[in-house]
Amino acid sequence: MAADAFIEGAENTKDGRYSSAVMMFRRAIDVGTKVFEPTIDVHNLGKRIDKLEKDGLITKDLKEWAHKIRLEGNEAVHDLPKPTKEQTEELQHFTELVLTYLFTLPAKVRANLPATE
């Protein structure tokens, strides 16, 4: 699940394993967007993020953050040098905000709606 990937990324950040952390934050976004809207059958994360924004399910800012996480996750796998502590902590923050928007806020809203019969 997205939460598991995020937690693993946070633990990797704490332990100084920045490349692994960034990859896990990317995974959290990948899994999270699939779970958030499973009817969007787009396997490519970049295209899925764009479709979520196009369909009005995420904001433009959230789309930009998700792409930042996606791209830096790709770089952590394929490019040098490894991410810095500051870059990794920023991505952790962005990932947490994206997941909060996708899952925590809607759940809080639903929990506070009046019961319907």
PDB file of C-alpha atoms in Angstrom:
ATOM      1  CA  MET A   1       0.000   0.000   0.000  1.00  0.00           C
ATOM      2  CA  ALA A   2       0.941   3.638  -0.350  1.00  0.00           C
ATOM      3  CA  ALA A   3       1.277   4.071   3.406  1.00  0.00           C
ATOM      4  CA  ASP A   4       3.755   1.191   3.631  1.00  0.00           C
ATOM      5  CA  ALA A   5       5.920   2.699   0.888  1.00  0.00           C
ATOM      6  CA  PHE A   6       5.780   6.115   2.555  1.00  0.00           C
ATOM      7  CA  ILE A   7       6.770   4.688   5.942  1.00  0.00           C
ATOM      8  CA  GLU A   8       9.656   2.775   4.384  1.00  0.00           C
ATOM      9  CA  GLY A   9      10.762   5.962   2.620  1.00  0.00           C
ATOM     10  CA  ALA A  10      10.618   7.921   5.882  1.00  0.00           C
ATOM     11  CA  GLU A  11      12.665   5.238   7.658  1.00  0.00           C
ATOM     12  CA  ASN A  12      15.217   5.267   4.836  1.00  0.00           C
ATOM     13  CA  THR A  13      15.439   9.066   5.094  1.00  0.00           C
ATOM     14  CA  LYS A  14      16.044   8.849   8.825  1.00  0.00           C
ATOM     15  CA  ASP A  15      18.789   6.285   8.257  1.00  0.00           C
ATOM     16  CA  GLY A  16      20.476   8.307   5.496  1.00  0.00           C
ATOM     17  CA  ARG A  17      19.521   5.976   2.640  1.00  0.00           C
ATOM     18  CA  TYR A  18      18.359   8.807   0.417  1.00  0.00           C
ATOM     19  CA  SER A  19      18.214   7.024  -2.932  1.00  0.00           C
ATOM     20  CA  SER A  20      16.103   4.255  -1.435  1.00  0.00           C
ATOM     21  CA  ALA A  21      13.907   6.811   0.318  1.00  0.00           C
ATOM     22  CA  VAL A  22      13.218   8.761  -2.857  1.00  0.00           C
ATOM     23  CA  MET A  23      12.376   5.550  -4.722  1.00  0.00           C
ATOM     24  CA  MET A  24       9.897   4.607  -1.997  1.00  0.00           C
ATOM     25  CA  PHE A  25       8.265   8.041  -2.087  1.00  0.00           C
ATOM     26  CA  ARG A  26       7.802   7.580  -5.831  1.00  0.00           C
ATOM     27  CA  ARG A  27       6.314   4.148  -5.163  1.00  0.00           C
ATOM     28  CA  ALA A  28       3.927   5.674  -2.618  1.00  0.00           C
ATOM     29  CA  ILE A  29       2.645   8.068  -5.298  1.00  0.00           C
ATOM     30  CA  ASP A  30       2.428   5.278  -7.871  1.00  0.00           C
ATOM     31  CA  VAL A  31       0.455   2.957  -5.594  1.00  0.00           C
ATOM     32  CA  GLY A  32      -1.551   5.823  -4.101  1.00  0.00           C
ATOM     33  CA  THR A  33      -2.786   7.113  -7.429  1.00  0.00           C
ATOM     34  CA  LYS A  34      -3.805   3.595  -8.488  1.00  0.00           C
ATOM     35  CA  VAL A  35      -5.782   3.054  -5.291  1.00  0.00           C
ATOM     36  CA  PHE A  36      -7.219   6.575  -5.278  1.00  0.00           C
ATOM     37  CA  GLU A  37      -8.873   6.173  -8.680  1.00  0.00           C
ATOM     38  CA  PRO A  38      -8.700   2.560  -9.877  1.00  0.00           C
ATOM     39  CA  THR A  39     -10.969   3.279 -12.851  1.00  0.00           C
ATOM     40  CA  ILE A  40      -8.142   5.221 -14.499  1.00  0.00           C
ATOM     41  CA  ASP A  41      -6.494   2.353 -16.327  1.00  0.00           C
ATOM     42  CA  VAL A  42      -3.231   4.083 -17.173  1.00  0.00           C
ATOM     43  CA  HIS A  43      -0.110   2.101 -16.291  1.00  0.00           C
ATOM     44  CA  ASN A  44       2.342   4.957 -16.836  1.00  0.00           C
ATOM     45  CA  LEU A  45       2.536   7.062 -13.664  1.00  0.00           C
ATOM     46  CA  GLY A  46       3.160  10.315 -15.517  1.00  0.00           C
ATOM     47  CA  LYS A  47       0.124   9.845 -17.728  1.00  0.00           C
ATOM     48  CA  ARG A  48      -1.974   8.736 -14.737  1.00  0.00           C
ATOM     49  CA  ILE A  49      -1.069  11.911 -12.842  1.00  0.00           C
ATOM     50  CA  ASP A  50      -2.006  14.019 -15.865  1.00  0.00           C
ATOM     51  CA  LYS A  51      -5.322  12.177 -16.235  1.00  0.00           C
ATOM     52  CA  LEU A  52      -6.184  12.698 -12.557  1.00  0.00           C
ATOM     53  CA  GLU A  53      -5.686  16.438 -12.995  1.00  0.00           C
ATOM     54  CA  LYS A  54      -7.503  16.529 -16.336  1.00  0.00           C
ATOM     55  CA  ASP A  55     -10.493  14.751 -14.766  1.00  0.00           C
ATOM     56  CA  GLY A  56     -10.536  17.265 -11.894  1.00  0.00           C
ATOM     57  CA  LEU A  57      -9.582  14.716  -9.250  1.00  0.00           C
ATOM     58  CA  ILE A  58      -6.403  16.531  -8.193  1.00  0.00           C
ATOM     59  CA  THR A  59      -5.350  20.156  -8.432  1.00  0.00           C
ATOM     60  CA  LYS A  60      -2.726  21.550 -10.787  1.00  0.00           C
ATOM     61  CA  ASP A  61      -0.360  22.140  -7.851  1.00  0.00           C
ATOM     62  CA  LEU A  62      -0.808  18.582  -6.662  1.00  0.00           C
ATOM     63  CA  LYS A  63      -0.095  17.353 -10.186  1.00  0.00           C
ATOM     64  CA  GLU A  64       3.164  19.327 -10.201  1.00  0.00           C
ATOM     65  CA  TRP A  65       4.200  17.911  -6.821  1.00  0.00           C
ATOM     66  CA  ALA A  66       3.376  14.369  -7.930  1.00  0.00           C
ATOM     67  CA  HIS A  67       5.445  14.832 -11.100  1.00  0.00           C
ATOM     68  CA  LYS A  68       8.343  16.197  -9.037  1.00  0.00           C
ATOM     69  CA  ILE A  69       8.256  13.083  -6.851  1.00  0.00           C
ATOM     70  CA  ARG A  70       7.937  10.840  -9.914  1.00  0.00           C
ATOM     71  CA  LEU A  71      10.861  12.435 -11.738  1.00  0.00           C
ATOM     72  CA  GLU A  72      13.177  12.540  -8.736  1.00  0.00           C
ATOM     73  CA  GLY A  73      12.302   8.921  -8.010  1.00  0.00           C
ATOM     74  CA  ASN A  74      13.304   8.043 -11.560  1.00  0.00           C
ATOM     75  CA  GLU A  75      16.558   9.958 -11.148  1.00  0.00           C
ATOM     76  CA  ALA A  76      17.334   8.083  -7.939  1.00  0.00           C
ATOM     77  CA  VAL A  77      17.181   4.847  -9.918  1.00  0.00           C
ATOM     78  CA  HIS A  78      18.977   5.906 -13.092  1.00  0.00           C
ATOM     79  CA  ASP A  79      21.191   8.922 -12.466  1.00  0.00           C
ATOM     80  CA  LEU A  80      24.041  10.155 -10.332  1.00  0.00           C
ATOM     81  CA  PRO A  81      24.659  11.751  -7.902  1.00  0.00           C
ATOM     82  CA  LYS A  82      22.421  10.406  -5.188  1.00  0.00           C
ATOM     83  CA  PRO A  83      19.793  12.732  -3.694  1.00  0.00           C
ATOM     84  CA  THR A  84      20.837  15.002  -0.852  1.00  0.00           C
ATOM     85  CA  LYS A  85      19.307  14.942   2.602  1.00  0.00           C
ATOM     86  CA  GLU A  86      17.527  18.224   1.846  1.00  0.00           C
ATOM     87  CA  GLN A  87      16.089  16.962  -1.469  1.00  0.00           C
ATOM     88  CA  THR A  88      14.921  13.769   0.185  1.00  0.00           C
ATOM     89  CA  GLU A  89      13.275  15.581   3.089  1.00  0.00           C
ATOM     90  CA  GLU A  90      11.508  17.903   0.638  1.00  0.00           C
ATOM     91  CA  LEU A  91      10.175  14.923  -1.319  1.00  0.00           C
ATOM     92  CA  GLN A  92       9.064  13.296   1.914  1.00  0.00           C
ATOM     93  CA  HIS A  93       7.098  16.438   2.745  1.00  0.00           C
ATOM     94  CA  PHE A  94       5.550  16.632  -0.741  1.00  0.00           C
ATOM     95  CA  THR A  95       4.665  12.932  -0.672  1.00  0.00           C
ATOM     96  CA  GLU A  96       2.994  13.316   2.699  1.00  0.00           C
ATOM     97  CA  LEU A  97       0.950  16.252   1.392  1.00  0.00           C
ATOM     98  CA  VAL A  98      -0.122  14.385  -1.740  1.00  0.00           C
ATOM     99  CA  LEU A  99      -1.184  11.336   0.288  1.00  0.00           C
ATOM    100  CA  THR A 100      -2.988  13.570   2.788  1.00  0.00           C
ATOM    101  CA  TYR A 101      -4.934  15.157  -0.072  1.00  0.00           C
ATOM    102  CA  LEU A 102      -5.749  11.807  -1.673  1.00  0.00           C
ATOM    103  CA  PHE A 103      -6.690   9.831   1.426  1.00  0.00           C
ATOM    104  CA  THR A 104      -6.719  11.644   4.766  1.00  0.00           C
ATOM    105  CA  LEU A 105      -8.775  14.711   3.879  1.00  0.00           C
ATOM    106  CA  PRO A 106     -11.553  12.821   2.047  1.00  0.00           C
ATOM    107  CA  ALA A 107     -11.810  10.357   4.952  1.00  0.00           C
ATOM    108  CA  LYS A 108     -12.099  13.223   7.452  1.00  0.00           C
ATOM    109  CA  VAL A 109     -14.782  14.889   5.360  1.00  0.00           C
ATOM    110  CA  ARG A 110     -16.763  11.632   5.074  1.00  0.00           C
ATOM    111  CA  ALA A 111     -16.439  11.019   8.816  1.00  0.00           C
ATOM    112  CA  ASN A 112     -17.913  14.428   9.573  1.00  0.00           C
ATOM    113  CA  LEU A 113     -20.825  14.331   7.150  1.00  0.00           C
ATOM    114  CA  PRO A 114     -24.250  13.866   8.671  1.00  0.00           C
ATOM    115  CA  ALA A 115     -25.537  10.344   8.463  1.00  0.00           C
ATOM    116  CA  THR A 116     -28.027   9.783   5.682  1.00  0.00           C
ATOM    117  CA  GLU A 117     -30.827   7.271   5.757  1.00  0.00           C
TER     118      GLU A 117
END
